[in-house]
């Protein structure tokens, strides 16, 4: 009597296929986590830039030379809390002042903008 050959996959073939699929899924998960983290970071930096620009615009609208030294203000954007440290630094020309705005979220520095302001 002739024996029928079994159709299907062996256990080894199924395990190899399962390992390949799991590696692909793990790689996809890591890529998704990286993209999500990058999107959150980009959002935080955008909000920090809004805070820094707002503080620098306030100084320009005051139409007076800011004082040399540091000051810290709080800034709330999109239900997040930031602190902005403004640092006025003298330049070789006394008619100009370098102003650096550094934005922090908690103790983490997010962004630093600097500009030069002149006397009005």
N, C-alpha and C. Protein backbone atom coordinates (compact mmCIF):
# COMPACT_ATOMS: atom_id res chain seq x y z
N UNK A 1 0.82 -1.16 0.00
CA UNK A 1 0.00 0.00 0.00
C UNK A 1 0.88 1.25 0.00
N UNK A 2 0.42 2.23 -0.72
CA UNK A 2 1.17 3.47 -0.86
C UNK A 2 0.79 4.45 0.26
N UNK A 3 1.80 5.05 0.86
CA UNK A 3 1.58 6.00 1.95
C UNK A 3 1.31 7.39 1.41
N UNK A 4 0.34 8.09 1.97
CA UNK A 4 0.05 9.46 1.55
C UNK A 4 0.99 10.43 2.24
N UNK A 5 1.50 11.38 1.47
CA UNK A 5 2.40 12.39 2.04
C UNK A 5 1.56 13.47 2.72
N UNK A 6 1.93 13.82 3.95
CA UNK A 6 1.19 14.82 4.71
C UNK A 6 1.41 16.20 4.09
N UNK A 7 0.32 16.96 4.01
CA UNK A 7 0.41 18.33 3.49
C UNK A 7 0.40 19.29 4.67
N UNK A 8 1.16 20.39 4.54
CA UNK A 8 1.19 21.40 5.60
C UNK A 8 2.62 21.79 5.95
N UNK A 9 2.74 22.52 7.03
CA UNK A 9 4.04 23.02 7.46
C UNK A 9 4.54 22.24 8.66
N UNK A 10 5.82 22.17 8.77
CA UNK A 10 6.41 21.52 9.94
C UNK A 10 6.44 22.52 11.08
N UNK A 11 6.65 22.03 12.26
CA UNK A 11 6.70 22.88 13.45
C UNK A 11 7.84 23.90 13.34
N UNK A 12 8.97 23.47 12.81
CA UNK A 12 10.12 24.38 12.65
C UNK A 12 9.76 25.53 11.71
N UNK A 13 9.10 25.24 10.62
CA UNK A 13 8.72 26.29 9.66
C UNK A 13 7.75 27.29 10.30
N UNK A 14 6.83 26.81 11.09
CA UNK A 14 5.87 27.70 11.75
C UNK A 14 6.59 28.57 12.77
N UNK A 15 7.52 28.01 13.52
CA UNK A 15 8.27 28.79 14.51
C UNK A 15 9.14 29.85 13.85
N UNK A 16 9.77 29.51 12.75
CA UNK A 16 10.60 30.49 12.02
C UNK A 16 9.71 31.63 11.51
N UNK A 17 8.56 31.31 10.94
CA UNK A 17 7.65 32.35 10.45
C UNK A 17 7.16 33.23 11.59
N UNK A 18 6.86 32.61 12.73
CA UNK A 18 6.42 33.37 13.90
C UNK A 18 7.52 34.30 14.41
N UNK A 19 8.75 33.84 14.41
CA UNK A 19 9.88 34.68 14.83
C UNK A 19 10.05 35.87 13.88
N UNK A 20 9.94 35.66 12.60
CA UNK A 20 10.08 36.74 11.62
C UNK A 20 8.97 37.78 11.81
N UNK A 21 7.75 37.32 11.99
CA UNK A 21 6.62 38.24 12.19
C UNK A 21 6.80 39.02 13.49
N UNK A 22 7.25 38.37 14.56
CA UNK A 22 7.42 39.08 15.83
C UNK A 22 8.54 40.12 15.75
N UNK A 23 9.61 39.81 15.04
CA UNK A 23 10.69 40.80 14.87
C UNK A 23 10.18 42.00 14.08
N UNK A 24 9.39 41.77 13.04
CA UNK A 24 8.83 42.87 12.25
C UNK A 24 7.89 43.72 13.10
N UNK A 25 7.07 43.09 13.94
CA UNK A 25 6.15 43.84 14.79
C UNK A 25 6.89 44.67 15.84
N UNK A 26 7.94 44.11 16.41
CA UNK A 26 8.74 44.85 17.40
C UNK A 26 9.40 46.05 16.74
N UNK A 27 9.93 45.88 15.54
CA UNK A 27 10.55 47.01 14.83
C UNK A 27 9.51 48.09 14.52
N UNK A 28 8.32 47.68 14.13
CA UNK A 28 7.25 48.64 13.86
C UNK A 28 6.83 49.38 15.12
N UNK A 29 6.79 48.68 16.24
CA UNK A 29 6.43 49.30 17.51
C UNK A 29 7.49 50.32 17.93
N UNK A 30 8.75 49.99 17.77
CA UNK A 30 9.82 50.92 18.12
C UNK A 30 9.78 52.16 17.23
N UNK A 31 9.49 51.98 15.95
CA UNK A 31 9.37 53.13 15.05
C UNK A 31 8.20 54.02 15.45
N UNK A 32 7.09 53.41 15.84
CA UNK A 32 5.92 54.18 16.28
C UNK A 32 6.22 54.96 17.55
N UNK A 33 6.90 54.34 18.49
CA UNK A 33 7.28 55.02 19.73
C UNK A 33 8.21 56.19 19.43
N UNK A 34 9.17 56.01 18.54
CA UNK A 34 10.09 57.09 18.18
C UNK A 34 9.35 58.25 17.52
N UNK A 35 8.42 57.94 16.63
CA UNK A 35 7.65 59.00 15.96
C UNK A 35 6.77 59.75 16.95
N UNK A 36 6.15 59.05 17.87
CA UNK A 36 5.31 59.69 18.87
C UNK A 36 6.14 60.59 19.78
N UNK A 37 7.28 60.09 20.21
CA UNK A 37 8.17 60.89 21.06
C UNK A 37 8.64 62.14 20.33
N UNK A 38 8.99 62.00 19.08
CA UNK A 38 9.45 63.14 18.28
C UNK A 38 8.32 64.16 18.11
N UNK A 39 7.10 63.70 17.92
CA UNK A 39 5.97 64.62 17.76
C UNK A 39 5.72 65.41 19.04
N UNK A 40 5.83 64.74 20.21
CA UNK A 40 5.67 65.45 21.48
C UNK A 40 6.78 66.47 21.68
N UNK A 41 8.00 66.08 21.36
CA UNK A 41 9.14 67.00 21.51
C UNK A 41 8.97 68.21 20.60
N UNK A 42 8.54 67.98 19.37
CA UNK A 42 8.35 69.07 18.42
C UNK A 42 7.25 70.01 18.91
N UNK A 43 6.20 69.46 19.47
CA UNK A 43 5.12 70.28 20.03
C UNK A 43 5.62 71.12 21.20
N UNK A 44 6.41 70.52 22.09
CA UNK A 44 6.96 71.26 23.23
C UNK A 44 7.88 72.38 22.77
N UNK A 45 8.69 72.13 21.77
CA UNK A 45 9.61 73.16 21.28
C UNK A 45 8.83 74.30 20.61
N UNK A 46 7.77 73.96 19.89
CA UNK A 46 6.94 75.01 19.27
C UNK A 46 6.32 75.90 20.34
N UNK A 47 5.76 75.28 21.40
CA UNK A 47 5.17 76.06 22.48
C UNK A 47 6.22 76.89 23.21
N UNK A 48 7.41 76.33 23.39
CA UNK A 48 8.51 77.07 24.03
C UNK A 48 8.91 78.26 23.17
N UNK A 49 8.91 78.09 21.86
CA UNK A 49 9.26 79.20 20.98
C UNK A 49 8.22 80.31 21.08
N UNK A 50 6.95 79.95 21.19
CA UNK A 50 5.91 80.97 21.39
C UNK A 50 6.17 81.77 22.67
N UNK A 51 6.53 81.06 23.74
CA UNK A 51 6.80 81.74 25.01
C UNK A 51 7.99 82.70 24.89
N UNK A 52 9.07 82.23 24.29
CA UNK A 52 10.27 83.07 24.15
C UNK A 52 9.99 84.28 23.28
N UNK A 53 9.32 84.07 22.16
CA UNK A 53 9.02 85.20 21.27
C UNK A 53 8.08 86.19 21.94
N UNK A 54 7.10 85.71 22.71
CA UNK A 54 6.20 86.62 23.41
C UNK A 54 6.96 87.51 24.39
N UNK A 55 7.89 86.93 25.13
CA UNK A 55 8.66 87.72 26.11
C UNK A 55 9.56 88.74 25.40
N UNK A 56 10.18 88.34 24.29
CA UNK A 56 11.02 89.30 23.56
C UNK A 56 10.19 90.42 22.94
N UNK A 57 8.99 90.08 22.48
CA UNK A 57 8.11 91.11 21.91
C UNK A 57 7.65 92.07 23.00
N UNK A 58 7.39 91.56 24.21
CA UNK A 58 7.02 92.45 25.34
C UNK A 58 8.13 93.47 25.59
N UNK A 59 9.38 93.02 25.52
CA UNK A 59 10.49 93.94 25.74
C UNK A 59 10.54 95.01 24.65
N UNK A 60 10.33 94.59 23.40
CA UNK A 60 10.35 95.56 22.30
C UNK A 60 9.21 96.57 22.42
N UNK A 61 8.04 96.10 22.83
CA UNK A 61 6.89 97.00 22.96
C UNK A 61 7.02 97.96 24.13
N UNK A 62 7.84 97.63 25.11
CA UNK A 62 8.06 98.52 26.25
C UNK A 62 8.81 99.78 25.82
N UNK A 63 9.49 99.73 24.71
CA UNK A 63 10.23 100.88 24.14
C UNK A 63 11.21 101.50 25.13
N UNK A 64 11.80 100.66 25.92
CA UNK A 64 12.90 101.11 26.77
C UNK A 64 13.91 99.99 26.88
N UNK A 65 15.12 100.38 27.12
CA UNK A 65 16.20 99.40 27.21
C UNK A 65 15.99 98.52 28.45
N UNK A 66 15.97 97.18 28.29
CA UNK A 66 15.84 96.33 29.47
C UNK A 66 17.09 96.41 30.34
N UNK A 67 16.93 96.04 31.57
CA UNK A 67 18.05 96.10 32.51
C UNK A 67 19.02 94.95 32.25
N UNK A 68 20.28 95.19 32.59
CA UNK A 68 21.28 94.12 32.53
C UNK A 68 21.03 93.19 33.71
N UNK A 69 21.04 91.89 33.44
CA UNK A 69 20.78 90.92 34.48
C UNK A 69 19.75 89.90 34.02
N UNK A 70 19.28 89.11 34.97
CA UNK A 70 18.33 88.04 34.64
C UNK A 70 16.99 88.28 35.31
N UNK A 71 15.95 87.84 34.63
CA UNK A 71 14.61 87.82 35.21
C UNK A 71 13.90 86.58 34.69
N UNK A 72 12.96 86.08 35.47
CA UNK A 72 12.25 84.86 35.09
C UNK A 72 10.75 85.12 35.13
N UNK A 73 10.08 84.69 34.07
CA UNK A 73 8.63 84.79 33.96
C UNK A 73 8.06 83.41 33.70
N UNK A 74 6.79 83.23 34.06
CA UNK A 74 6.13 81.98 33.74
C UNK A 74 5.30 82.17 32.48
N UNK A 75 5.09 81.08 31.78
CA UNK A 75 4.34 81.12 30.53
C UNK A 75 3.52 79.84 30.44
N UNK A 76 2.22 79.99 30.23
CA UNK A 76 1.34 78.85 30.05
C UNK A 76 0.88 78.80 28.60
N UNK A 77 1.13 77.70 27.96
CA UNK A 77 0.72 77.49 26.57
C UNK A 77 0.13 76.09 26.46
N UNK A 78 -1.08 75.98 25.93
CA UNK A 78 -1.72 74.68 25.67
C UNK A 78 -1.70 73.80 26.92
N UNK A 79 -2.08 74.38 28.04
CA UNK A 79 -2.16 73.67 29.32
C UNK A 79 -0.81 73.11 29.78
N UNK A 80 0.27 73.68 29.30
CA UNK A 80 1.60 73.29 29.76
C UNK A 80 2.26 74.51 30.39
N UNK A 81 3.11 74.27 31.37
CA UNK A 81 3.75 75.35 32.11
C UNK A 81 5.23 75.42 31.73
N UNK A 82 5.66 76.61 31.35
CA UNK A 82 7.04 76.86 31.00
C UNK A 82 7.54 78.03 31.84
N UNK A 83 8.84 78.13 32.00
CA UNK A 83 9.43 79.32 32.59
C UNK A 83 10.45 79.88 31.59
N UNK A 84 10.43 81.20 31.49
CA UNK A 84 11.30 81.89 30.54
C UNK A 84 12.26 82.76 31.33
N UNK A 85 13.54 82.53 31.14
CA UNK A 85 14.57 83.34 31.78
C UNK A 85 15.13 84.30 30.75
N UNK A 86 14.97 85.59 31.02
CA UNK A 86 15.52 86.63 30.14
C UNK A 86 16.82 87.12 30.75
N UNK A 87 17.84 87.17 29.94
CA UNK A 87 19.15 87.60 30.40
C UNK A 87 19.61 88.76 29.53
N UNK A 88 19.76 89.93 30.15
CA UNK A 88 20.29 91.10 29.45
C UNK A 88 21.79 91.19 29.64
N UNK A 89 22.52 91.23 28.53
CA UNK A 89 23.99 91.25 28.60
C UNK A 89 24.51 92.47 27.83
N UNK A 90 25.45 93.19 28.40
CA UNK A 90 25.97 94.36 27.69
C UNK A 90 26.77 93.97 26.45
N UNK A 91 26.84 94.90 25.51
CA UNK A 91 27.64 94.71 24.31
C UNK A 91 28.72 95.80 24.30
N UNK A 92 29.69 95.68 23.39
CA UNK A 92 30.72 96.73 23.33
C UNK A 92 30.14 98.12 23.03
N UNK A 93 29.04 98.16 22.31
CA UNK A 93 28.37 99.43 22.03
C UNK A 93 27.31 99.66 23.10
N UNK A 94 27.40 100.73 23.89
CA UNK A 94 26.44 100.93 24.99
C UNK A 94 25.01 101.20 24.51
N UNK A 95 24.82 101.45 23.23
CA UNK A 95 23.47 101.68 22.70
C UNK A 95 22.73 100.38 22.40
N UNK A 96 23.39 99.26 22.57
CA UNK A 96 22.77 97.98 22.28
C UNK A 96 22.93 97.04 23.47
N UNK A 97 22.00 96.11 23.57
CA UNK A 97 22.01 95.12 24.64
C UNK A 97 21.64 93.77 24.03
N UNK A 98 22.39 92.75 24.39
CA UNK A 98 22.07 91.39 23.93
C UNK A 98 21.09 90.78 24.93
N UNK A 99 19.97 90.28 24.42
CA UNK A 99 18.96 89.67 25.28
C UNK A 99 18.81 88.20 24.87
N UNK A 100 18.94 87.32 25.85
CA UNK A 100 18.82 85.88 25.62
C UNK A 100 17.58 85.40 26.38
N UNK A 101 16.68 84.74 25.66
CA UNK A 101 15.50 84.14 26.28
C UNK A 101 15.70 82.62 26.27
N UNK A 102 15.72 82.04 27.46
CA UNK A 102 15.88 80.59 27.58
C UNK A 102 14.61 80.03 28.23
N UNK A 103 14.03 79.01 27.57
CA UNK A 103 12.76 78.45 28.02
C UNK A 103 13.01 77.07 28.65
N UNK A 104 12.39 76.87 29.82
CA UNK A 104 12.52 75.62 30.55
C UNK A 104 11.14 75.02 30.77
N UNK A 105 11.08 73.71 30.76
CA UNK A 105 9.88 73.00 31.20
C UNK A 105 10.32 72.18 32.40
N UNK A 106 9.95 72.65 33.57
CA UNK A 106 10.50 72.07 34.79
C UNK A 106 11.96 72.51 34.88
N UNK A 107 12.87 71.56 34.99
CA UNK A 107 14.31 71.87 34.99
C UNK A 107 14.96 71.59 33.65
N UNK A 108 14.16 71.18 32.67
CA UNK A 108 14.71 70.80 31.37
C UNK A 108 14.73 71.99 30.42
N UNK A 109 15.91 72.40 29.94
CA UNK A 109 15.95 73.48 28.95
C UNK A 109 15.43 72.99 27.60
N UNK A 110 14.55 73.78 26.99
CA UNK A 110 13.96 73.39 25.71
C UNK A 110 14.47 74.22 24.56
N UNK A 111 14.66 75.52 24.80
CA UNK A 111 14.93 76.42 23.68
C UNK A 111 15.67 77.64 24.18
N UNK A 112 16.50 78.21 23.31
CA UNK A 112 17.18 79.47 23.64
C UNK A 112 17.15 80.34 22.40
N UNK A 113 16.64 81.56 22.57
CA UNK A 113 16.62 82.57 21.50
C UNK A 113 17.39 83.77 21.98
N UNK A 114 18.12 84.41 21.10
CA UNK A 114 18.82 85.62 21.48
C UNK A 114 18.62 86.68 20.41
N UNK A 115 18.65 87.93 20.86
CA UNK A 115 18.49 89.06 19.95
C UNK A 115 19.30 90.23 20.50
N UNK A 116 19.43 91.25 19.69
CA UNK A 116 20.10 92.48 20.11
C UNK A 116 19.06 93.58 20.08
N UNK A 117 18.96 94.31 21.17
CA UNK A 117 18.01 95.42 21.25
C UNK A 117 18.77 96.73 21.35
N UNK A 118 18.26 97.73 20.66
CA UNK A 118 18.89 99.04 20.69
C UNK A 118 18.03 100.05 21.44
N UNK A 119 18.63 101.19 21.69
CA UNK A 119 17.88 102.29 22.35
C UNK A 119 16.88 102.85 21.36
N UNK A 120 15.75 103.30 21.89
CA UNK A 120 14.71 103.89 21.03
C UNK A 120 14.84 105.38 20.97
